[in-house]
Coordinates of C-alpha atoms in Angstrom, one line a residue:
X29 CA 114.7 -67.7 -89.9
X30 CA 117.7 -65.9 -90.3
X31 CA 116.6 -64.0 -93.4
X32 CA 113.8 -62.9 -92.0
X33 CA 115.4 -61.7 -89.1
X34 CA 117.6 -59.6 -91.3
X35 CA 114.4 -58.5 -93.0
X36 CA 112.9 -57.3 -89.8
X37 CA 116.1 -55.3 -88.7
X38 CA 116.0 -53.5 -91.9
X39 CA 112.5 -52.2 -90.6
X40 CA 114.0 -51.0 -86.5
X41 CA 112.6 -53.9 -85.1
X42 CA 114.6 -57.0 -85.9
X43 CA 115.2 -57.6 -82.3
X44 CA 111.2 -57.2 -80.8
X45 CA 110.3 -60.5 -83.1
X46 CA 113.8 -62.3 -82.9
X47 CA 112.1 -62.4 -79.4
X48 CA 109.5 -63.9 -80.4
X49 CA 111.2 -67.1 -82.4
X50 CA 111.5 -67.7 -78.9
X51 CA 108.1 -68.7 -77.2
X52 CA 106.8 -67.7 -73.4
X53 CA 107.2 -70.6 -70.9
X54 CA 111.1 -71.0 -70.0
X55 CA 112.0 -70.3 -73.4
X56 CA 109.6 -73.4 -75.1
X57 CA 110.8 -72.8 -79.1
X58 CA 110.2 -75.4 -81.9
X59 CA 113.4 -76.7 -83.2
X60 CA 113.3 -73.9 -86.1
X61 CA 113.0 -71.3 -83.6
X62 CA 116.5 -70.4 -83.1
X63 CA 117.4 -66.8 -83.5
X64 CA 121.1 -65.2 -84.2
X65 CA 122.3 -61.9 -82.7
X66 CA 120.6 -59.6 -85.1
X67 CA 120.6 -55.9 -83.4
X68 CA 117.6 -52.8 -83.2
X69 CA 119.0 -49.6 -84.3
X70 CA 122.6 -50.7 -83.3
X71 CA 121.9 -51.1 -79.7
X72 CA 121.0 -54.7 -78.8
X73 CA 121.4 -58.4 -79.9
X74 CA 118.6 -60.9 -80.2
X75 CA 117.5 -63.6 -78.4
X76 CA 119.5 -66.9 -79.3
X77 CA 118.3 -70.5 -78.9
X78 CA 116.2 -73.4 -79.6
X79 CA 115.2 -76.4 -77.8
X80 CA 112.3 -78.6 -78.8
X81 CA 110.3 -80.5 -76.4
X82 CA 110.5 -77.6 -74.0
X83 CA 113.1 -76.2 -71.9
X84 CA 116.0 -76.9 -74.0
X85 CA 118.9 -75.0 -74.8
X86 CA 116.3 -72.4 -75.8
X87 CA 115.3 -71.4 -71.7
X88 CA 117.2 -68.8 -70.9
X89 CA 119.6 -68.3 -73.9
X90 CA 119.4 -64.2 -73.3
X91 CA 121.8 -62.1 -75.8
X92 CA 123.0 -58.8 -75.0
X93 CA 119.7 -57.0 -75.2
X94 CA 118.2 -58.5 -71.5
X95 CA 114.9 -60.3 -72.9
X96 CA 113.0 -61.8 -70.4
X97 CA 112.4 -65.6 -69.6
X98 CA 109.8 -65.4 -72.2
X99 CA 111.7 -64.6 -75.2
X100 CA 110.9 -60.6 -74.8
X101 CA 113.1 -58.0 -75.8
X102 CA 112.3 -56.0 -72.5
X103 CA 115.4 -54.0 -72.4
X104 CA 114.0 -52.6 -76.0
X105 CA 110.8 -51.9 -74.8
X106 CA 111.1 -48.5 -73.1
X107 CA 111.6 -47.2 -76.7
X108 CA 110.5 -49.5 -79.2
X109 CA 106.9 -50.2 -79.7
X110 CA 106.8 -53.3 -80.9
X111 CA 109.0 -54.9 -78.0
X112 CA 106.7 -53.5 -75.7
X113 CA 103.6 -54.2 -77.4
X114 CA 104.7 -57.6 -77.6
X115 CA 105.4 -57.7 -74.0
X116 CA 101.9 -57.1 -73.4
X117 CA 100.5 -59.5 -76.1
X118 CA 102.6 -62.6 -74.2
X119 CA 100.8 -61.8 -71.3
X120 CA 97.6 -61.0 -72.7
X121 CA 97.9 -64.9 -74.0
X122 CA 98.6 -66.1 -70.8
X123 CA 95.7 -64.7 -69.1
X124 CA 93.3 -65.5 -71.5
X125 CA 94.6 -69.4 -72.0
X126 CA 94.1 -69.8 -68.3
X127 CA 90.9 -68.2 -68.5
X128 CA 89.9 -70.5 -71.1
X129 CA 91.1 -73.5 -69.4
X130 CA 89.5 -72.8 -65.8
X131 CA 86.0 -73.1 -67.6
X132 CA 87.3 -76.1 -69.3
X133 CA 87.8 -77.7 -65.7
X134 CA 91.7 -77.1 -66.0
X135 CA 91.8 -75.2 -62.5
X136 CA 95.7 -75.9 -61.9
X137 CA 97.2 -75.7 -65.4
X138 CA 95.2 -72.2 -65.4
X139 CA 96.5 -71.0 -61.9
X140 CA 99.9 -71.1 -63.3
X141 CA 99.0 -70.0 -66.4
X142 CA 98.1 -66.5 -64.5
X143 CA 101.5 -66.8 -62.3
X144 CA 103.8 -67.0 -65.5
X145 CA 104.1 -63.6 -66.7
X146 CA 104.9 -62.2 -63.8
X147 CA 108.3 -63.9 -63.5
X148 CA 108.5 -64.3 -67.6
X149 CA 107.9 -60.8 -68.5
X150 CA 106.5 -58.3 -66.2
X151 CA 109.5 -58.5 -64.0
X152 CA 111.8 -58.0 -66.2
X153 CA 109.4 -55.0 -67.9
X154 CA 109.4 -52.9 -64.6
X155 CA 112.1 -50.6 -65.7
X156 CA 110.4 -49.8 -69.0
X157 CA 107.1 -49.3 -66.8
X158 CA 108.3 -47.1 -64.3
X159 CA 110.0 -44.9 -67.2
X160 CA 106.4 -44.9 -69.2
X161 CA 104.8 -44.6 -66.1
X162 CA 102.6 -47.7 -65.8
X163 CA 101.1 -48.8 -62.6
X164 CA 102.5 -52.2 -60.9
X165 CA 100.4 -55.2 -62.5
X166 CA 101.7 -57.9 -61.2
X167 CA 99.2 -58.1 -57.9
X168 CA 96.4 -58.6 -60.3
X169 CA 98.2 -61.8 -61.9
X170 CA 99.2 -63.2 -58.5
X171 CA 95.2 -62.6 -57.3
X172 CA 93.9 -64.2 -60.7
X173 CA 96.3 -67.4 -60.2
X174 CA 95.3 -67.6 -56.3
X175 CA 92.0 -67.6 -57.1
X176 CA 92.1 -70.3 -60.1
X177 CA 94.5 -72.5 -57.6
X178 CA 91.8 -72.0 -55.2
X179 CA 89.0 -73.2 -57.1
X180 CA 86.8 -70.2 -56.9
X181 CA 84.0 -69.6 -59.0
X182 CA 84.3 -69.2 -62.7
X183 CA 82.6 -65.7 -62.0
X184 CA 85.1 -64.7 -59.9
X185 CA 88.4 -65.8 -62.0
X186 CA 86.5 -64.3 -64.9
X187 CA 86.5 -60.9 -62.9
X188 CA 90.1 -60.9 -62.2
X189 CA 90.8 -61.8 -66.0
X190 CA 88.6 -58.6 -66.7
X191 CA 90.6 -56.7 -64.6
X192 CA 94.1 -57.8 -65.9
X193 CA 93.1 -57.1 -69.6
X194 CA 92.2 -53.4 -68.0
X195 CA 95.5 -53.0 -66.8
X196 CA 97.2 -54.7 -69.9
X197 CA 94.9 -52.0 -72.0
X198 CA 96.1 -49.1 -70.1
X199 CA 99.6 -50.0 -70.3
X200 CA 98.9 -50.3 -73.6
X201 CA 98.1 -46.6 -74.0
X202 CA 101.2 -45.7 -72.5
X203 CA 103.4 -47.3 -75.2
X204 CA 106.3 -45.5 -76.7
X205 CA 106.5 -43.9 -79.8
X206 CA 108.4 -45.8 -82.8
X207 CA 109.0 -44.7 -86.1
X208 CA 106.8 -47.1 -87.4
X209 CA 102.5 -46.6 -87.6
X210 CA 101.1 -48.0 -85.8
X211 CA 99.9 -50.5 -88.5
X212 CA 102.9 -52.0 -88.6
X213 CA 103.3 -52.3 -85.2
X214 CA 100.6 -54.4 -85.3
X215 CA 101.6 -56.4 -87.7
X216 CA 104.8 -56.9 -86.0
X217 CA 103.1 -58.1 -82.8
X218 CA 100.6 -60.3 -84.2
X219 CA 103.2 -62.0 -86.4
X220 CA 105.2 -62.5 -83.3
X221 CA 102.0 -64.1 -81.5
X222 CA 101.5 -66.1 -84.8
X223 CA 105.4 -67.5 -84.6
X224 CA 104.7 -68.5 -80.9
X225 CA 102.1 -70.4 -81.6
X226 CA 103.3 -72.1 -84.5
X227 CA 106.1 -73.1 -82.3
X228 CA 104.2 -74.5 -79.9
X229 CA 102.6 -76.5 -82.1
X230 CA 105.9 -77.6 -83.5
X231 CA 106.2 -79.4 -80.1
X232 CA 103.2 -81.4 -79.9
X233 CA 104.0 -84.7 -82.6
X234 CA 106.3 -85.6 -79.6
X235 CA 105.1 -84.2 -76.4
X236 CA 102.0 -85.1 -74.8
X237 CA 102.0 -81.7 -72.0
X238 CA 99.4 -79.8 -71.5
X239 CA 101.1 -76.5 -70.5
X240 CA 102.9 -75.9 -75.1
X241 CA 99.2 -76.6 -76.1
X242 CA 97.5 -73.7 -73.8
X243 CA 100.5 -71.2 -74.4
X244 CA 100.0 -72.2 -78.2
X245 CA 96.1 -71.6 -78.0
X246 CA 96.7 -68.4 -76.0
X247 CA 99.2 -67.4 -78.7
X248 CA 96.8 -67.7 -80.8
X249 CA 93.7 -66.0 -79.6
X250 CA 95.0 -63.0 -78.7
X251 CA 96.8 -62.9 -82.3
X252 CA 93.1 -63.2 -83.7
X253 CA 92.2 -60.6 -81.0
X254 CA 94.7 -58.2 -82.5
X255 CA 93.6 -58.6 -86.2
X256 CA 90.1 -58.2 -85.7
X257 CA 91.2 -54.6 -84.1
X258 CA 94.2 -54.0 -86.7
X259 CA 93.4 -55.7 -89.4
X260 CA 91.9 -52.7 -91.7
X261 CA 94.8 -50.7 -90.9
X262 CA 97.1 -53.3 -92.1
X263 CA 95.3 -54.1 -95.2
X264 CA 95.4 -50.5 -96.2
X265 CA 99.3 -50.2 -95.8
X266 CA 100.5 -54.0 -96.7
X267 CA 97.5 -56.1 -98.5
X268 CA 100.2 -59.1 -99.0
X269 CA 100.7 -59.1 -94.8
X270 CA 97.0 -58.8 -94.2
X271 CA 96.1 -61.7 -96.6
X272 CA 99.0 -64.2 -95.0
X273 CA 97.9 -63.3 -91.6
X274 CA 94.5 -64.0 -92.6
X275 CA 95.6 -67.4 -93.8
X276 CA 97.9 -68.3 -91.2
X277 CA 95.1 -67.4 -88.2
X278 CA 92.7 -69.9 -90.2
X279 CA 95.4 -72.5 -90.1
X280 CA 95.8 -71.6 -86.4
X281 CA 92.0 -71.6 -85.7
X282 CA 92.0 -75.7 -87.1
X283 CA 95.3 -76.5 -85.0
X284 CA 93.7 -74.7 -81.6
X285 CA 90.1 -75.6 -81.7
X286 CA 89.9 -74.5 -77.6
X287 CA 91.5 -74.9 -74.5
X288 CA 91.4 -78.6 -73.9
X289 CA 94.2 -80.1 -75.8
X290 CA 92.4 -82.4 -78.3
X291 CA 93.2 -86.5 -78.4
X292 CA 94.6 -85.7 -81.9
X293 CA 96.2 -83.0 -83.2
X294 CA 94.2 -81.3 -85.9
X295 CA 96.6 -80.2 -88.0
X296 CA 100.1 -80.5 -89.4
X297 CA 103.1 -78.6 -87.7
X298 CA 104.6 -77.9 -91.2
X299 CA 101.6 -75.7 -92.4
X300 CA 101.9 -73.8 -89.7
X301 CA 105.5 -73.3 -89.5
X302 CA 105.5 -72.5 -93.6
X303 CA 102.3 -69.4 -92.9
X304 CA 103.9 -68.0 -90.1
X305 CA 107.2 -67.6 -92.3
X306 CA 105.1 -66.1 -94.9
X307 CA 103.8 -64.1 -92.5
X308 CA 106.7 -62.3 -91.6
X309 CA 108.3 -62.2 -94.9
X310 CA 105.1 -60.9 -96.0
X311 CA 105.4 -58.1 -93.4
X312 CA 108.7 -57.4 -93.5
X313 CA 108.4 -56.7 -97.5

């Protein structure tokens, strides 16, 4: 990964997907998903580590930057777009895995599902808030999670999803202003979300958790989410990245078939890790 990582920093936004070599959850990366110090505009290092099988060397290896818990380049995300807009794609996945898994009958996998962004990312975003001038969001987490953990209706945890995704849209109006399009911005994120998930996946073979599979499938979804939205855009500036994503998502698709973690995986790791490098060589070219 460290030639794509060089690829990316070429672009101003080496550091926003070094981040995301790194998944969400304590820092849950696929063996491949280590990341050297490779700087944004001069000003910050990447995230370094790896650790797979969860929690390895990987949870909480921070470089100089500050990223979050969750492999976030939050100290970048004031100014960089793609840092913040994957900030809010991490816990965009979040919520809408532990939607998912609630109506899947998964009440207490999806109450911390809704709890972990605010201590993986949103904490450690509240500067870059307060200077953009985003309201506080992390209430609405902590009343989505209480009310999975408490076994309300599906109705009712579907509400405070709703209201979540409002305040992750509106945040998302706010971002800062890059000197990249927003196109490739896009791409950026959703490559990021497509490296998560690959490296979730990259876990399963040997781990039989629930939790890497829902972060994966969250990963995921909202990187489907994303294209559906972006994905003219980025076809009219970089065919090549819009035709891997579009591969790699159909991989994805196969490997998460829905919340509940199937009996047998579905797919091989290896595809996965192979599209979501073509991915981002594909976007960084």
């Amino acid at each position: 990964m460290n030639t794509t990582l060089k690829l990316w920093t070429q672009l101003g936004i080496g550091t926003a997907l070094a981040g995301g070599l790194l998944a969400a959850c304590g820092g849950e990366a696929g063996g491949e998903a280590g990341a050297g110090g490779a700087p944004t505009g001069g000003e910050s290092a990447a995230v370094a580590g790896e650790g797979e099988g969860g929690g390895g060397e990987g949870e909480g290896a921070v470089g100089a930057g500050g990223e979050g818990e969750g492999g976030v380049a939050t100290a970048d995300a004031a100014r960089d777009p793609v840092a913040y807009g994957i900030a809010l794609a991490v816990a965009e996945a979040h919520v809408v895995a532990a939607r998912d898994a609630y109506a899947a009958g998964k009440k207490e996998a999806a109450g911390e599902m809704f709890a972990h962004p605010v201590s993986e990312v949103l904490l450690d975003m509240d500067p870059a808030f307060a200077a953009l001038g985003v309201a506080d969001m992390k209430p609405l987490f902590t009343a989505a999670s209480d009310a999975a953990l408490a076994g309300k209706p599906v109705a009712e945890v579907n509400k405070a999803h709703d209201a979540i995704i409002a305040a992750l849209r509106a945040a998302a109006a706010k971002a800062p202003r890059g000197d990249v399009t927003p196109a490739r911005v896009a791409t950026g994120v959703i490559a990021d979300m497509i490296e998560r998930a690959s490296a979730m996946y990259r876990q399963l073979p040997g781990n039989d958790a629930y939790e890497p599979y829902l972060d994966g499938y969250g990963f995921a979804a909202v990187a489907a989410r994303a294209f559906a939205a972006d994905g003219d855009a980025i076809k009219a500036g970089n065919p090549a990245a819009h035709a891997r994503i579009a591969e790699a998502l159909a991989l994805l698709k196969q490997a998460y078939p829905g919340a509940a973690r199937p009996a047998r995986l579905p797919a091989e790791p290896g595809a996965l890790s192979g599209a979501s490098a073509k991915v981002m060589l594909a976007a960084a070219g």
